[in-house]
Amino acid sequence: MADNKRKIIREICQSCGDDPTRLMDIVRAVQMRLRCVDDEAMDLIAKAVNTHRVEVAGVVSFYAFLADQPLGDIVIRLCDDVIDEMAGSKYVAEALRSELGIDFGQTTPDGRFTLAWTPCIGMCDQAPAALVNDVPVTELNSDTARRMIHELREHMRPELLVTRVGDGNNAHPLVQSMVKNNLRHAGPVVFSPVNRGEAIRKALAMTPVEVIRAVKTARLRGCGGAGFPTGMKWEFTRAAAGERKFIIANADEGEPGTFKDRVILTERSDRLFAGMTIAGYAIGASEGILYLRAEYAYLRRYLEEVLAARRAENLLGRAICGRPGFNFDIRIQMGAGAYICGEETALINSCEGRRGEPRNRPPFPAQHGYLGGPTAVNNVETLCCVTKVLEVGPGTFSELGTGVSGSAGTKCLSISGDCRAPGIYEVPYGTTLRSVLDMAGGSEAAAVQVGGPSGKMIAPAEYDRRICFDDLATGGSVMVFSRRRDLLHVVSRFLDFFIEESCGYCTPCRVGNVLLKERVDRIRHRRGNTTDLDYLRELADTVKLTSRCGLGQTSPNPVLATLEKFPHAYTVLMPPNGNGALAPFDLEAATGDARAVVHRERQHSTAVEENRNG
Amino acid sequence: MADGMTITIDDRTISAQPGQTVLEAAQAAGIYIPRLCHREGLTPGGACRVCVVLVNGRPQSACTLPVTPGMVVENDSPRMHEHRKRIIEMLFVEGNHFCMFCEKSGNCELQALAYRFGIAAPRYPYQFPRRSVDASHPDIFIDHNRCVLCARCIRASRDLDGKNVFQFVGRGVHKRVGVNARARLVDTDADVSDAAVEACPVGAILKKRVGYAVPVGMRLYDHAPIGADIEAEAKA
């Protein structure tokens, strides 16, 4: 057995050229074959790729999908985001617990099943959803969850759970997934039909500088949320010194409530790959990487086939479209469960086989990125827009929006939560939130979270605000909350997410989010007082201002937004005599540890409570 | 000073050299920018965020940001003072810091920062995490309770000792300093003379058998606050 393990690891490392920068692929493969990357495996890998053991341990312990203890043959990861919870994930969880006889975070004694929670898997439009190994299982309820376990016990093959495939390419032989696209409104840019090769040929008729100028003239800005002008990013990357340059497509969409990349990758991967190729031509790169989040592993084989088809048509590879000297190819880099890797410098670290921690800037990736080379990291949607710019020309492209200044083209919104038709809506920039809600059947909303937990919480009085870079800039997540929802519960869950996903590199994000959550929960449990509101504001202010990357710079937003726009959600929970008074002393909590030690069950505190109530 | 430039820090105009960081330029001019994870001779980390300043209105870590001509830096303002105070308090409640019986007391940079900022007790609730100690090594003791995750040992071991004894493992609240062995420091090539041992700003990495050798009252920060040496340069 030990020899066998040695052999497997040896083979895996060799297949990756014993290259330490391919560590992500190596540990993922070892995890898949051996169900974990244990102490011995870490030693063997470190030796094979000539790195330090603790570097391997650092990587394995960073990513949620990797483990140093054996996981079950089948790992069920139930999505724990707030939208899934609203759709009943707790009933699914209960069914899974009782069927398997284990709790979340545990593996059955026979080693067959592991149960785990996981942050948003990009299926909020068909929640509650889970990943069974790589297979997404959607629209679960307690009955289907029980049936799923019964079936799995019989065949132990997650792919057999798919009895009805979804629409479009979800039915492709290499996908065969039950996932539905829920593409409710296809716009004229991202989801318009693609004519394979057209945009690349048009680009090759121009010089690289002209291509960059076209992207600038089209006023294309990054669609991941930050809105940096794409042409400018390319110009910097093109101008930077370096032999090897790189273009990376960021398909690590992990912002809860976002699932647009899932549908783009399923239905318009040709548009994405064309955009990457054009970017490669423009900046002078011959290597492209698609960083694909682990949650979308079910699309990998299909995407590899699309890449192969493009190679066969000379749209990738050497002398593309017969242009001597223009060589460009794309590889897929799988992630392993880390939201932070959506941050471009963390993503680059991950591509290099490191812990997905953001880097200090400067230097920026345009100067010093992947393997030290100038690198442009673009969002999947942005690269799809590039293809459109080349197809129709920058003038036509910039007129596709509704004419709001500074925002050209369309935006793909992922709408979920309390609405009748959750799904993807590609709308022109400048569309009001109200009309978006009308389209999705969510006009009764009491609050809307635009841009995911790190974005903005919007109150009904603001529904006439517009989706665009100068007003409601968003990566695309739109979560709808009805009057029935407890907004402070939502805030608390969002903070759970940030605590879970913080890389822990910097103090304010690592500690501050825990402290924010503690105080929000204290208020939720009616133990807060009015001084806690200033406490939260000040703490949130420091976390936002001093955190090192976008995660901590935005994680307090749900707290600040609710304090500003929904103050009643807090004050209604304050004790009546709470003005300036200290929070009521929680005797039970304070004596909990001591009581556990002496095996005394709540006798004293119960008596006190009875006293108080009586 | 052919390549020199000037920058402004809190209304003082100082000269700076290309390639310097904001923190280095300030220090050369006798201005102390508080810091914890930074240590001379190590690659800047930008991790603790104590040195965050506003540069042309934008927050930046002074230890990582190179100077550019004419930059305007806000360092010792009431609001930056308050942000730093909160960060230091966060570090105190995050770990288990018991100064009264810690061998590092008086020589500890975290404690010294707390005194400089007038922190008597943190405003945040103590987290009381369960953390381990590693006494396996004959000459070195690791107490994770006191670790502030500054990465100074990691950088010193890698860059100065050429050993890579340490690296972070885990993430977020589970992040901790791991050693280049299955579990114990004794199974690495760590040595008591390593720069990594000296680099620890707190009492997380200590040498054995020399505890309390310097009496209280004669320790590094017993008479003047941390940073006073840098500020004294300006007056001299």
PDB file of C-alpha atoms in Angstrom, chain A residues 221-228 255 406-407 411-413 429-431 449-452 454-458 465-478 554 557:
ATOM      1  CA  ARG A 221     -14.283  48.433 -18.197  1.00  0.00           C
ATOM      2  CA  GLY A 222     -13.671  45.388 -16.035  1.00  0.00           C
ATOM      3  CA  CYS A 223     -16.865  43.503 -15.263  1.00  0.00           C
ATOM      4  CA  GLY A 224     -15.682  41.874 -12.028  1.00  0.00           C
ATOM      5  CA  GLY A 225     -16.870  44.867 -10.052  1.00  0.00           C
ATOM      6  CA  ALA A 226     -13.887  47.214  -9.841  1.00  0.00           C
ATOM      7  CA  GLY A 227     -14.415  48.650 -13.313  1.00  0.00           C
ATOM      8  CA  PHE A 228     -10.806  49.316 -14.278  1.00  0.00           C
ATOM      9  CA  GLU A 255     -19.102  36.209  -4.536  1.00  0.00           C
ATOM     10  CA  GLY A 406     -18.771  55.922 -18.493  1.00  0.00           C
ATOM     11  CA  SER A 407     -20.598  52.595 -18.831  1.00  0.00           C
ATOM     12  CA  LYS A 411     -24.025  43.724 -17.643  1.00  0.00           C
ATOM     13  CA  CYS A 412     -24.867  40.136 -16.799  1.00  0.00           C
ATOM     14  CA  LEU A 413     -26.785  40.034 -13.545  1.00  0.00           C
ATOM     15  CA  TYR A 429     -25.775  49.492 -18.358  1.00  0.00           C
ATOM     16  CA  GLY A 430     -28.002  52.223 -17.021  1.00  0.00           C
ATOM     17  CA  THR A 431     -30.972  49.952 -16.335  1.00  0.00           C
ATOM     18  CA  GLN A 449     -28.080  43.189  -2.001  1.00  0.00           C
ATOM     19  CA  VAL A 450     -26.321  44.350  -5.165  1.00  0.00           C
ATOM     20  CA  GLY A 451     -22.795  43.060  -5.765  1.00  0.00           C
ATOM     21  CA  GLY A 452     -22.919  40.251  -3.223  1.00  0.00           C
ATOM     22  CA  SER A 454     -19.140  42.862  -0.358  1.00  0.00           C
ATOM     23  CA  GLY A 455     -21.473  45.108  -2.353  1.00  0.00           C
ATOM     24  CA  LYS A 456     -24.308  47.383  -1.374  1.00  0.00           C
ATOM     25  CA  MET A 457     -27.576  46.735   0.429  1.00  0.00           C
ATOM     26  CA  ILE A 458     -30.261  48.804  -1.208  1.00  0.00           C
ATOM     27  CA  ARG A 465     -30.725  53.805  -8.943  1.00  0.00           C
ATOM     28  CA  ARG A 466     -28.991  52.513 -12.055  1.00  0.00           C
ATOM     29  CA  ILE A 467     -26.751  49.535 -12.704  1.00  0.00           C
ATOM     30  CA  CYS A 468     -23.613  51.265 -13.966  1.00  0.00           C
ATOM     31  CA  PHE A 469     -20.066  52.066 -12.889  1.00  0.00           C
ATOM     32  CA  ASP A 470     -20.930  55.491 -11.524  1.00  0.00           C
ATOM     33  CA  ASP A 471     -23.891  54.362  -9.422  1.00  0.00           C
ATOM     34  CA  LEU A 472     -24.530  50.704  -8.650  1.00  0.00           C
ATOM     35  CA  ALA A 473     -21.285  49.144  -9.830  1.00  0.00           C
ATOM     36  CA  THR A 474     -21.497  45.394  -9.413  1.00  0.00           C
ATOM     37  CA  GLY A 475     -19.856  42.135 -10.312  1.00  0.00           C
ATOM     38  CA  GLY A 476     -23.370  40.961 -11.012  1.00  0.00           C
ATOM     39  CA  SER A 477     -24.824  39.385  -7.884  1.00  0.00           C
ATOM     40  CA  VAL A 478     -28.320  40.608  -7.056  1.00  0.00           C
ATOM     41  CA  THR A 554     -15.516  45.612   1.698  1.00  0.00           C
ATOM     42  CA  ASN A 557     -20.270  46.887   4.051  1.00  0.00           C
TER      43      ASN A 557
END
